[in-house]
Coordinates of C-alpha atoms and ligand atoms in Angstrom, one line a residue:
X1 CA 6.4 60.4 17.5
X2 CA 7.2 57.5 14.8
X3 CA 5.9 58.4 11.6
X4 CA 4.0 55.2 9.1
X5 CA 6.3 54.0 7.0
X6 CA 5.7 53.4 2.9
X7 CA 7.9 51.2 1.6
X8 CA 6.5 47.5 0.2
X9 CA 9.8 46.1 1.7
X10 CA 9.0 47.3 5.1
X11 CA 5.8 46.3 5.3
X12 CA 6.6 42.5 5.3
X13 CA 8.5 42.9 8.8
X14 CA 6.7 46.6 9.9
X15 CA 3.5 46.5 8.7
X16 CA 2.0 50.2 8.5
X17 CA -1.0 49.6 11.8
X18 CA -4.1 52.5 12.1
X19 CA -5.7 51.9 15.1
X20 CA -9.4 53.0 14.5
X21 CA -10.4 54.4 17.6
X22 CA -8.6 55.3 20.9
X23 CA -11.2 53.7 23.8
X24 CA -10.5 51.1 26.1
X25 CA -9.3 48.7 23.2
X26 CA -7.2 50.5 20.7
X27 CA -6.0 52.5 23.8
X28 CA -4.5 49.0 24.9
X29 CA -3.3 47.7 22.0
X30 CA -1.2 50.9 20.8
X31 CA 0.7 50.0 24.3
X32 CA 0.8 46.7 23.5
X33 CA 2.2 47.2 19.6
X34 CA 4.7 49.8 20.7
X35 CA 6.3 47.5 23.3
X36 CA 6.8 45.0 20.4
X37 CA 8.5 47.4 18.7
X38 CA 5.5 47.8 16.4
X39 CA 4.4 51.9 16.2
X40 CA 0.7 52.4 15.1
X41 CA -1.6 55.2 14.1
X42 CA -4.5 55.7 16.8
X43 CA -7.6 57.1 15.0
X44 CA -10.0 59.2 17.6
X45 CA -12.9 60.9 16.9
X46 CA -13.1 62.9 20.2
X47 CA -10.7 65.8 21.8
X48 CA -7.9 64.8 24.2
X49 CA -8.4 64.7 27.6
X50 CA -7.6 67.6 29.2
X51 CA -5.0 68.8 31.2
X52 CA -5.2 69.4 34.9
X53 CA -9.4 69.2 34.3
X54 CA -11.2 66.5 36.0
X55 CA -11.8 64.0 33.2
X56 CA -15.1 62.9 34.4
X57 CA -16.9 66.0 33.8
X58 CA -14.5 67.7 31.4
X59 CA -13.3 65.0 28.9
X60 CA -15.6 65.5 25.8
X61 CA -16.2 61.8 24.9
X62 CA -19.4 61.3 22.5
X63 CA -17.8 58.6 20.9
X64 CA -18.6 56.6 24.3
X65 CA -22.3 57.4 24.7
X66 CA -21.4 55.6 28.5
X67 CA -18.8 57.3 29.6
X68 CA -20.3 58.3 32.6
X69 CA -22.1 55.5 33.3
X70 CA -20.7 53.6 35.7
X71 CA -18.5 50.8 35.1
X72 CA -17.3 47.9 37.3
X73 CA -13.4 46.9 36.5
X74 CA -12.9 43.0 36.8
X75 CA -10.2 41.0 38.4
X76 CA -9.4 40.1 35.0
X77 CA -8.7 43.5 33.9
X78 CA -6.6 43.8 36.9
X79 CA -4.8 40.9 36.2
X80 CA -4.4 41.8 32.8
X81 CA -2.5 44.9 33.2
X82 CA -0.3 43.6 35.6
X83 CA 0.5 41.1 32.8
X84 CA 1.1 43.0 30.0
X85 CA 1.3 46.5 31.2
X86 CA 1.8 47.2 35.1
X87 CA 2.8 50.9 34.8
X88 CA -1.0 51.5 34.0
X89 CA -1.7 50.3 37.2
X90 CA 0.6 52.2 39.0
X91 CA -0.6 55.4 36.7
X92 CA -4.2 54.2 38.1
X93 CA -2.7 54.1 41.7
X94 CA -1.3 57.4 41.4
X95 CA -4.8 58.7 40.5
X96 CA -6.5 57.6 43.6
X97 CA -8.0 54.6 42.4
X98 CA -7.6 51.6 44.7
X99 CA -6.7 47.8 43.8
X100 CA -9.5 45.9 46.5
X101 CA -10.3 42.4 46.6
X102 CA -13.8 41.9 48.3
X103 CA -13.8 38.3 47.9
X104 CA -10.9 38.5 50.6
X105 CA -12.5 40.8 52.5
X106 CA -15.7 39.1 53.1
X107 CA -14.2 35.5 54.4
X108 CA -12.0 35.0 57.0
X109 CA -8.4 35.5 57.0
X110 CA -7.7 31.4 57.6
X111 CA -10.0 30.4 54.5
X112 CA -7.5 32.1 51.9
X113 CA -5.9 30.9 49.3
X114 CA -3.1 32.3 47.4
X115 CA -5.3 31.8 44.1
X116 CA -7.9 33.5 45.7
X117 CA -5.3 37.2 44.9
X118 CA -6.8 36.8 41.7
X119 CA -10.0 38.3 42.7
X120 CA -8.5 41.9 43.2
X121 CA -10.9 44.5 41.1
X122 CA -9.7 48.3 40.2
X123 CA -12.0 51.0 41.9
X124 CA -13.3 53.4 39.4
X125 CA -14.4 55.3 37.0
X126 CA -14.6 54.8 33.5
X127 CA -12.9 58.4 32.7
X128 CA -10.1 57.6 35.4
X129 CA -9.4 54.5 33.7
X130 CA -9.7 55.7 30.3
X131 CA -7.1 58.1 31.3
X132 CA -4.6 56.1 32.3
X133 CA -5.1 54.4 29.4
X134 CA -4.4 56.9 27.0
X135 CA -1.5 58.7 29.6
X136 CA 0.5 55.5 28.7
X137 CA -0.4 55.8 25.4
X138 CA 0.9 59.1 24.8
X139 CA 4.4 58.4 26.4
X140 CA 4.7 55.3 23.9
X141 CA 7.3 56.9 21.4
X142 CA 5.4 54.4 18.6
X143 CA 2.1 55.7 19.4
X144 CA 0.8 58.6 17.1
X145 CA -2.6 60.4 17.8
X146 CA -4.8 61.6 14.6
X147 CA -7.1 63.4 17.4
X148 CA -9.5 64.5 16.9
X149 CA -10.2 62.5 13.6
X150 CA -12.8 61.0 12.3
X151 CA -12.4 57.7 10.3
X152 CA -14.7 57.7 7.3
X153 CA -13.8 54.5 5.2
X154 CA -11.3 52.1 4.1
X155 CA -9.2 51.6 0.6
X156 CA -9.2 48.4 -0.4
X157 CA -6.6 46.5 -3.0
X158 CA -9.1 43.7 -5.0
X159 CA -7.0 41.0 -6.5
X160 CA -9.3 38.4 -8.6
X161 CA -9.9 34.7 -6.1
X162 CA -9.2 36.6 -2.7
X163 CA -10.8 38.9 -0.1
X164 CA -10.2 42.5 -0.7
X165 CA -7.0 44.1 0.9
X166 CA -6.7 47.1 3.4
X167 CA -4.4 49.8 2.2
X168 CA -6.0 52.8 3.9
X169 CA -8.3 55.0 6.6
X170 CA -9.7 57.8 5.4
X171 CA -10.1 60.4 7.0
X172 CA -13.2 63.4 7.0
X173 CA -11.4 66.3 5.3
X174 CA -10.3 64.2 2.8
X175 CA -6.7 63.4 4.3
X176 CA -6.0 59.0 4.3
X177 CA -3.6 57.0 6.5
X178 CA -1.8 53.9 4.4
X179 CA -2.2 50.6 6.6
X180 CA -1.6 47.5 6.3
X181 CA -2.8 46.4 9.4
X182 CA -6.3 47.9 10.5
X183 CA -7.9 47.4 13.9
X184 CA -11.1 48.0 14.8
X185 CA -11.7 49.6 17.9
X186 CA -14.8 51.4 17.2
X187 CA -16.5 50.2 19.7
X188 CA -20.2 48.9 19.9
X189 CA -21.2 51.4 17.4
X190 CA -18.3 50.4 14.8
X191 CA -19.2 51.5 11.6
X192 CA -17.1 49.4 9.8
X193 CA -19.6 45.9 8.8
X194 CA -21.4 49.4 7.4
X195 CA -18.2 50.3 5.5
X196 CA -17.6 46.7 4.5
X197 CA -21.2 46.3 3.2
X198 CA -21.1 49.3 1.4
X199 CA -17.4 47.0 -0.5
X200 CA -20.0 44.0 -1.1
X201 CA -18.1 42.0 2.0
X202 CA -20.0 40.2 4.6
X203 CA -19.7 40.3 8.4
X204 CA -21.6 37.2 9.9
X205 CA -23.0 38.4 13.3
X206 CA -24.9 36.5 16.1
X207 CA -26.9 39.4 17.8
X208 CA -29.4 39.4 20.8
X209 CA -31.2 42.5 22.3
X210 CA -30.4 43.2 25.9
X211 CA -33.5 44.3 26.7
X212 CA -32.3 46.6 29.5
X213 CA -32.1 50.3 29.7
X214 CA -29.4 51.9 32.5
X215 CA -30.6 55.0 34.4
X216 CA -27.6 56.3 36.6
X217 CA -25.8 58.9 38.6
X218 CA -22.6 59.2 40.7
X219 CA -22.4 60.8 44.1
X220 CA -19.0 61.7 45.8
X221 CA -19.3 60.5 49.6
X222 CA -19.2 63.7 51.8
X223 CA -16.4 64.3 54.4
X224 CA -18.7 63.4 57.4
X225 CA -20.2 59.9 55.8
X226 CA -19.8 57.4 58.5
X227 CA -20.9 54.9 55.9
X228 CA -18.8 51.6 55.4
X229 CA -17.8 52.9 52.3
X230 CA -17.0 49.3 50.6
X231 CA -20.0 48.1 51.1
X232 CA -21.6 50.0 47.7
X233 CA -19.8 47.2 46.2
X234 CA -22.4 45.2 47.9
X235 CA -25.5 46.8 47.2
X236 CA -28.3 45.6 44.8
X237 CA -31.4 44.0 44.5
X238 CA -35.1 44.5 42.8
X239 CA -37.6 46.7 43.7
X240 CA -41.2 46.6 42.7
X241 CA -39.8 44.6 39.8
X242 CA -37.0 47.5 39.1
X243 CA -32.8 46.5 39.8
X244 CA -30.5 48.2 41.9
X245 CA -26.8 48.1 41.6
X246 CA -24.1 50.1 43.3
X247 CA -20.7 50.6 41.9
X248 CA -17.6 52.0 43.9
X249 CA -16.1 54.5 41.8
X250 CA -12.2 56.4 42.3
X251 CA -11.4 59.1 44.8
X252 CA -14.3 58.7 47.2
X253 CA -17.4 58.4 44.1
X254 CA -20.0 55.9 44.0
X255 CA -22.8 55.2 41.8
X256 CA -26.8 53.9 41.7
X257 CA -28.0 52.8 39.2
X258 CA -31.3 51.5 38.1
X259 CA -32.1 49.1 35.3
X260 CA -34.9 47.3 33.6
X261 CA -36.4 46.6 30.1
X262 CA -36.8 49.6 27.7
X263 CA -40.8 49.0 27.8
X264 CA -40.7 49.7 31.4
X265 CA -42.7 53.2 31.5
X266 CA -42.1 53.5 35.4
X267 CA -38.5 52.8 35.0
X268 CA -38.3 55.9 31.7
X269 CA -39.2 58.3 34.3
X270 CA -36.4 57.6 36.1
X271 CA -34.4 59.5 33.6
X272 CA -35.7 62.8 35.6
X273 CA -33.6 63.4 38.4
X274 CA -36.9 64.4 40.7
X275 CA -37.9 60.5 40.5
X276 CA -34.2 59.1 40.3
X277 CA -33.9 60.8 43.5
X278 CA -37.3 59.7 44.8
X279 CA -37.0 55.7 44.2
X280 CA -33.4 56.2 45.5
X281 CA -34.9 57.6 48.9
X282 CA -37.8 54.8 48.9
X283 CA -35.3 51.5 48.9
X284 CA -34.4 51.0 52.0
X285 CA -31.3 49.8 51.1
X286 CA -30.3 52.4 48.7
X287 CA -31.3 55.8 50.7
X288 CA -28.6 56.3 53.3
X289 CA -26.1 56.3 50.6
X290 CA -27.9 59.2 48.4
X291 CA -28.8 61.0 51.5
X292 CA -27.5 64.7 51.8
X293 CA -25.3 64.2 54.5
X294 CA -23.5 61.0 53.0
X295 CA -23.8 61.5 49.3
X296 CA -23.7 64.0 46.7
X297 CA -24.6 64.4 42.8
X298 CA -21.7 65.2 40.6
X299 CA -23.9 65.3 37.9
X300 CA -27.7 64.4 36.5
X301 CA -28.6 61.5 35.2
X302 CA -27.3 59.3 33.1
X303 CA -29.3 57.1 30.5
X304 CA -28.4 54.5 28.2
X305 CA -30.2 51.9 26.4
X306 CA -30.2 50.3 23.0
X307 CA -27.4 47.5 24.1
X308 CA -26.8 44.5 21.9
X309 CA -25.1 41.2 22.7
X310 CA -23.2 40.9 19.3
X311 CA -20.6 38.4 18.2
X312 CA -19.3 39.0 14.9
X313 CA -17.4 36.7 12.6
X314 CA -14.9 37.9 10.3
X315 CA -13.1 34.4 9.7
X316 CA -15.7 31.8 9.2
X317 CA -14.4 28.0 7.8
X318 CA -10.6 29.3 8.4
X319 CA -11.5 32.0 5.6
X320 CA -11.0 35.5 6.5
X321 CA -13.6 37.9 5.2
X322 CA -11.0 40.5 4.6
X323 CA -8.0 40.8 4.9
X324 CA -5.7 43.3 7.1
X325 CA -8.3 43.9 9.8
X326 CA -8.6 42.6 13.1
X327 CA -11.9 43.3 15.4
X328 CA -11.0 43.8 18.7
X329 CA -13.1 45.3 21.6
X330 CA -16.5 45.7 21.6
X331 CA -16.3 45.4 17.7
X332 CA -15.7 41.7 17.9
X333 CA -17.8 41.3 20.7
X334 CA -20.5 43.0 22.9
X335 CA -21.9 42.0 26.0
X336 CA -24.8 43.1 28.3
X337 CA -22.9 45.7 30.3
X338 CA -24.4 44.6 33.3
X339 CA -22.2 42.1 33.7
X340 CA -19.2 43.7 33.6
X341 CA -16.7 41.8 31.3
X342 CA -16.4 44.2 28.6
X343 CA -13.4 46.2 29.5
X344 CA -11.3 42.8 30.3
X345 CA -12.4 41.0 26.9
X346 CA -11.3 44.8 24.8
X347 CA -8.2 44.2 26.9
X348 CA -7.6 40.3 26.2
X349 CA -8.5 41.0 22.6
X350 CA -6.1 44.3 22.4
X351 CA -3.2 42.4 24.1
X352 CA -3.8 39.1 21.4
X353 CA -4.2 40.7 18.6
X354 CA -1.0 42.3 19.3
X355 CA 1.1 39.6 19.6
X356 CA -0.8 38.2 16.5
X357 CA 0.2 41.2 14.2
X358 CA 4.3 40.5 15.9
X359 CA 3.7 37.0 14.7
X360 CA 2.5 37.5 11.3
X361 CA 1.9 41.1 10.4
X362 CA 3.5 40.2 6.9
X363 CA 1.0 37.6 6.3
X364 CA -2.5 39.0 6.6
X365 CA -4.4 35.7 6.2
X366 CA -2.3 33.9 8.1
X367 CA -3.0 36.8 11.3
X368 CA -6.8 36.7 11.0
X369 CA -6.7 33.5 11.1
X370 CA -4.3 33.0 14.1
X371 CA -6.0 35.9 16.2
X372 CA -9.4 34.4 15.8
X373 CA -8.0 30.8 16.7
X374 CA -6.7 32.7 20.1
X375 CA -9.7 34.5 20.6
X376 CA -12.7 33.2 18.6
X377 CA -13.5 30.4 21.5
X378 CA -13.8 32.5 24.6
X379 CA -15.7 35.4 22.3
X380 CA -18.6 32.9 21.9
X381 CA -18.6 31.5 25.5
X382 CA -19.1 35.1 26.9
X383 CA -21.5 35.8 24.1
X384 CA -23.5 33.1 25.1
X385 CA -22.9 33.4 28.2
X386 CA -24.3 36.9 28.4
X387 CA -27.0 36.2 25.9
X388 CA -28.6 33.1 28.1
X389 CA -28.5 35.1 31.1
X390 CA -30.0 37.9 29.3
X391 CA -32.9 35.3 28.2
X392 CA -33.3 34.3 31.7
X393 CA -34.2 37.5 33.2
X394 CA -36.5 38.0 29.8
X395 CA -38.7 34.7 30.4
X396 CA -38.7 35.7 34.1
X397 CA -39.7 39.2 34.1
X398 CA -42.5 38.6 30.8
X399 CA -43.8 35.8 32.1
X400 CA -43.3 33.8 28.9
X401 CA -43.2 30.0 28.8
X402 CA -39.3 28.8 28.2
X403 CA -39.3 27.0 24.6
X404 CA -38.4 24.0 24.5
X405 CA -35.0 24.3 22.7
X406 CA -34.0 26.5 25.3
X407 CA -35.0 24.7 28.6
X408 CA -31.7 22.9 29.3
X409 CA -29.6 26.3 29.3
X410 CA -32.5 27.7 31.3
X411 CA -32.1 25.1 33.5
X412 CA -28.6 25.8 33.8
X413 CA -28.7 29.4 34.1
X414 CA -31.5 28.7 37.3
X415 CA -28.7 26.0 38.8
X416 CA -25.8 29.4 38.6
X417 CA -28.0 32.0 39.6
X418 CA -30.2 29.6 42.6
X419 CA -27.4 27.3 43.4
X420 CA -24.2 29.4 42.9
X421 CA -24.8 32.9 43.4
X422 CA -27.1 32.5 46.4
X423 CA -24.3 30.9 48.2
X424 CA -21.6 33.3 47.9
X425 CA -21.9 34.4 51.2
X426 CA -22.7 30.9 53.0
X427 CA -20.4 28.6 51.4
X428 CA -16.6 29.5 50.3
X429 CA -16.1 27.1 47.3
X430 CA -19.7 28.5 45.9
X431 CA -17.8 32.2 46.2
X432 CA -14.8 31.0 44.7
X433 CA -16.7 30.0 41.7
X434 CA -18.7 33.1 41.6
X435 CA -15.3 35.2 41.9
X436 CA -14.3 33.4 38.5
X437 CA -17.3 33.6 36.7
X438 CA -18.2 37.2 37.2
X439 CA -14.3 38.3 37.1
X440 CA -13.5 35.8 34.1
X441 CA -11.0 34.6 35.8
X442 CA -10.7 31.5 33.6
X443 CA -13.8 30.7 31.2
X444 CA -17.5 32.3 31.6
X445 CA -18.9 29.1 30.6
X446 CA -17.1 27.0 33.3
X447 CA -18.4 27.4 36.5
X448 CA -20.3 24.3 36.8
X449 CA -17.6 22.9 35.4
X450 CA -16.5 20.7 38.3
X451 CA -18.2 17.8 39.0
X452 CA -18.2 18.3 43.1
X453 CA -19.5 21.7 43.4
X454 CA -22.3 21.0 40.9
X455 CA -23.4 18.7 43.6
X456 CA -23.1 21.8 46.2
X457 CA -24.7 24.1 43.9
X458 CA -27.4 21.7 43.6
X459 CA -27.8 21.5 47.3
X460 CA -28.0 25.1 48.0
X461 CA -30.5 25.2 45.5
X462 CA -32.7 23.2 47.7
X463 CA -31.6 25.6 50.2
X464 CA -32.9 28.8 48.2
X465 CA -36.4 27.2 47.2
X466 CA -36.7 26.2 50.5
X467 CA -36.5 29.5 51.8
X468 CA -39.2 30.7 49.7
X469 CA -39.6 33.6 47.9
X470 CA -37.9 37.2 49.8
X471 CA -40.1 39.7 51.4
X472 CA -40.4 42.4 48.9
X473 CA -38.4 45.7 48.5
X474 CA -39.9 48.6 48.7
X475 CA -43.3 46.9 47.7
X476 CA -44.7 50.8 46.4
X477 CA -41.9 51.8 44.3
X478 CA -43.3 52.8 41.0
X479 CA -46.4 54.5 42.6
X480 CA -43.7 56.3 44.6
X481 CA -41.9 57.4 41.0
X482 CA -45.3 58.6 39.5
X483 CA -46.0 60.5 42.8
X484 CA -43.0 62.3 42.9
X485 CA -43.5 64.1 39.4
X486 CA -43.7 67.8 40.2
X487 CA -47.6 69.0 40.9
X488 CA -48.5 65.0 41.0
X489 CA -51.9 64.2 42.5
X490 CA -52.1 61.1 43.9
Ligands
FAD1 C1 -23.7 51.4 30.0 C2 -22.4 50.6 29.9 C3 -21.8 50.2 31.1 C4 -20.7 49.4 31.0 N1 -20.2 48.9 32.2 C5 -19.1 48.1 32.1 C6 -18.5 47.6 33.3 O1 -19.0 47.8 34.4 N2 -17.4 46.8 33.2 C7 -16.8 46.5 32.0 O2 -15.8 45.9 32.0 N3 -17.3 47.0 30.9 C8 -18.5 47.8 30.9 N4 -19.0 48.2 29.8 C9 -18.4 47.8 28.5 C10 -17.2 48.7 28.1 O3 -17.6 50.1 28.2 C11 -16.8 48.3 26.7 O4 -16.7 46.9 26.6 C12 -15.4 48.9 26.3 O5 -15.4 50.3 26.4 C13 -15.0 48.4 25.0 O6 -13.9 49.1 24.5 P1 -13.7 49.5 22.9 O7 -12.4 50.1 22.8 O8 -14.1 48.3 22.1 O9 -14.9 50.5 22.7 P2 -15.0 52.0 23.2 O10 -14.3 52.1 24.6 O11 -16.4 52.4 23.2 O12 -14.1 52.9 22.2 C14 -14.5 53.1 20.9 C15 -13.8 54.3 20.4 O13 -13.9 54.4 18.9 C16 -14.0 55.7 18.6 N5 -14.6 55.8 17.2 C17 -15.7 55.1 16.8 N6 -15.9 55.4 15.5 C18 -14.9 56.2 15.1 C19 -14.6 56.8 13.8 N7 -15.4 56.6 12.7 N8 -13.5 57.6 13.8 C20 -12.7 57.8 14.9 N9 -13.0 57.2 16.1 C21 -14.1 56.4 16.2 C22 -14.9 56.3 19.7 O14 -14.9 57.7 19.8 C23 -14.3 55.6 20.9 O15 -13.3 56.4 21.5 C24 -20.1 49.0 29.8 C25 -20.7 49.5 28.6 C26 -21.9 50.2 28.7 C27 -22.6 50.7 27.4

């Protein structure tokens, strides 16, 4: 292991890098720092994963209040690693976790494209991923672990006329780590804009409430499931105004998961496993995969709510707030995790701000600056992105009258979800762009970007009016959920 060095000389070419937390982000930027030649300092609050143990269950993660919730691992991810660090894939391939592209699956063979090998997703877990993560980190000679540690604060340098200067972590115990270069990689709880406060700096943030709690469990697929396992990938829908998703998970694991807004009283039952279970069993489409003979529990229920779409801004008019930090991951960025693109923006984040710190490490201004240049653009489309959609489903599901300052996104939103979406399945091109948004392969915001299929989204839109509004799902769901509470009269 390479210890931090001290000397002022060194830090002009070798900047001394903590790494404040060891999730998906600072995971893949220690990789990405020590194969520049650039050791760094990871900071983790939580034990190592264990040896030998199945990290799902045994991994003690409260840093990561959803590490068992499940989590859907874009094409972009995918692509990313091969990119910038392929031997994670192959760790991940070693583990059991498989590489499938659904797009390819679902059209015929004579409709592919070469491009369309972009669309390949990764198969599991959040612990089985998070693990390969940190396996790769580990064999990094550069890459120290303070684990577990917990970060408490920063030491600033204050020189009259400029933004304050990182020089330290501290640590709980009392212990600090000189730095130069800090990242954040604490996550969507960071506490540093609390730590910064606390210095008299300020973060500018955009933030938006989700509105959407997760109720979930995994299920491993039993030895005599004659299921088509794949199609989990497939499953979801609403039911009596409640969501459905499933999500293919590593080494034969699935999981269901239910979601609406955190009002929803029906919906907070769900956190008891005896009505999980029982609006599981009343969808038709969901009960043959949690039936006893095709699926069982690995574990109870998992809940999360409280989720934020958050943008935050530490370089605002070319001006860096402070100076030696980078925000990368979740930090810089949240999105509702329903759509899946937070583990491949931690990773385009971890692998920039990288090759930002190789570029200009001595010159701290000069990085922030650079790294939100690379990254600020794309940070906003996804937050807006995730934030519109987030709206739409809000106006939808309370009834509320669209303001008028919103009605042209709205609009827009309706045109992706009616006239894009819906046609995934009946028209190839409509897929295609689907593929990209949802994967981010290229921008979030571009997908009506192209003048000919905003003419066939358009059309399919008449298409899905046309067809009226879907029978309903399971019509009696929530009276199904208050039945099923133990000594329930109905
Ligand atoms: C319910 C849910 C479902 C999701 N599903 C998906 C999905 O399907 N697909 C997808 O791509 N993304 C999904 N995401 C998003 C994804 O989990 C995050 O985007 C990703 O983990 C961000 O990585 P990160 O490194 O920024 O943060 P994290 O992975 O959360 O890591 C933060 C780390 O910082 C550590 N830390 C924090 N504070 C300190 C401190 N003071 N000292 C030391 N260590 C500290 C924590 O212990 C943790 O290890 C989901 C998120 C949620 C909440």
């Amino acid at each position: 292991m390479t210890q931090a060095r001290a000397t002022t000389d060194d830090t002009l070419d070798h900047p001394r890098i903590v790494i404040l937390g060891g999730g998906v982000a600072g995971l893949a930027a220690a990789i990405a720092l020590a194969r520049r030649g650039l050791p760094a300092t990871v900071v983790e609050r939580d034990p190592a994963p264990p040896d030998d143990r199945d990290p799902f269950m045994e991994w003690r993660r409260r840093g990561v209040p959803q590490f068992r919730l499940p989590h859907g691992f874009s094409a972009r991810t995918r692509n990313l690693l091969a990119e910038h660090a392929p031997d994670v894939l192959d760790r991940l391939r070693a583990g059991g976790i498989e590489v499938i592209n659904l797009f390819k699956r679902l059209i015929p063979e004579e409709l592919w494209r070469p491009s369309d090998d972009d669309f390949a997703n990764l198969w599991a877990r959040r612990a089985a991923f998070e693990l390969a993560l940190r396996r790769t980190a580990e064999a990094e000679a550069g890459v120290t672990f303070e684990c577990p540690a917990v970060a408490t604060g920063l030491s600033f340098l204050r020189t009259p006329g400029e933004p304050p200067r990182v020089t330290g972590v501290r640590l709980a115990g009392g212990g600090e780590l000189p730095a130069d270069v800090v990242l954040d990689c604490g996550g969507q709880r960071t506490p540093m804009p609390r730590w910064l406060a606390a210095e008299g700096v300020r973060v500018g943030a955009d933030v938006q409430d989700c509105q959407t709690v997760y109720f979930s469990r995994y299920y491993r697929f039993t030895p005599g499931c004659d299921l088509p396992k794949t199609a989990v990938a497939t499953l979801r829908g609403e039911a009596d105004g409640i969501s459905y998703i499933g999500f293919p998970g590593d080494n034969d694991t699935f999981a269901i998961c239910f979601e609406g807004p955190p009002a929803d009283e029906d919906l907070r039952l769900l956190r008891n496993t005896w009505a999980f279970e029982a609006a599981a069993c009343a969808i038709p489409d969901v009960a043959p995969w949690v039936d006893p003979s095709n699926g069982v529990p690995l574990d109870g229920v998992q809940i999360m709510g409280g989720h934020h779409n958050v943008r935050r801004r530490y370089v605002e008019d070319g001006e860096p707030a402070v100076l030696g930090l980078l925000p990368v991951g979740d930090s810089l960025c949240t999105t509702n995790p329903a759509y899946g693109w937070g583990a491949a923006m931690a990773l385009t984040y971890a692998f920039t701000a990288a090759a930002c710190i190789g570029r200009h490490g001595g010159d701290p201004a000069a990085m922030a600056v650079a790294y939100e240049d690379a990254v600020g653009r794309e940070a906003d489309a996804v937050y807006r992105e995730s934030a519109a959609m987030d709206r739409a489903r809000i106006y939808r599901i309370t009834g509320q009258d669209v303001p008028e300052h919103d009605r042209a996104e709205m609009e827009r939103q309706r045109l992706i979800a009616e006239g894009v979406a819906s046609g995934v399945l009946l028209d190839v091109e409509l897929g295609r762009a689907f593929n990209r948004r949802v994967n981010l392969v290229g921008p979030a915001d571009a997908v009506l970007g192209d003048s000919e299929l905003a003419v066939r989204a358009r059309e399919r839109r008449k298409d899905f009016e046309a067809d009226g509004t879907p029978t309903a799902t399971a019509p009696g769901l929530r009276k199904v959920i208050r039945a099923a509470r133990p000594g329930a009269t109905v």
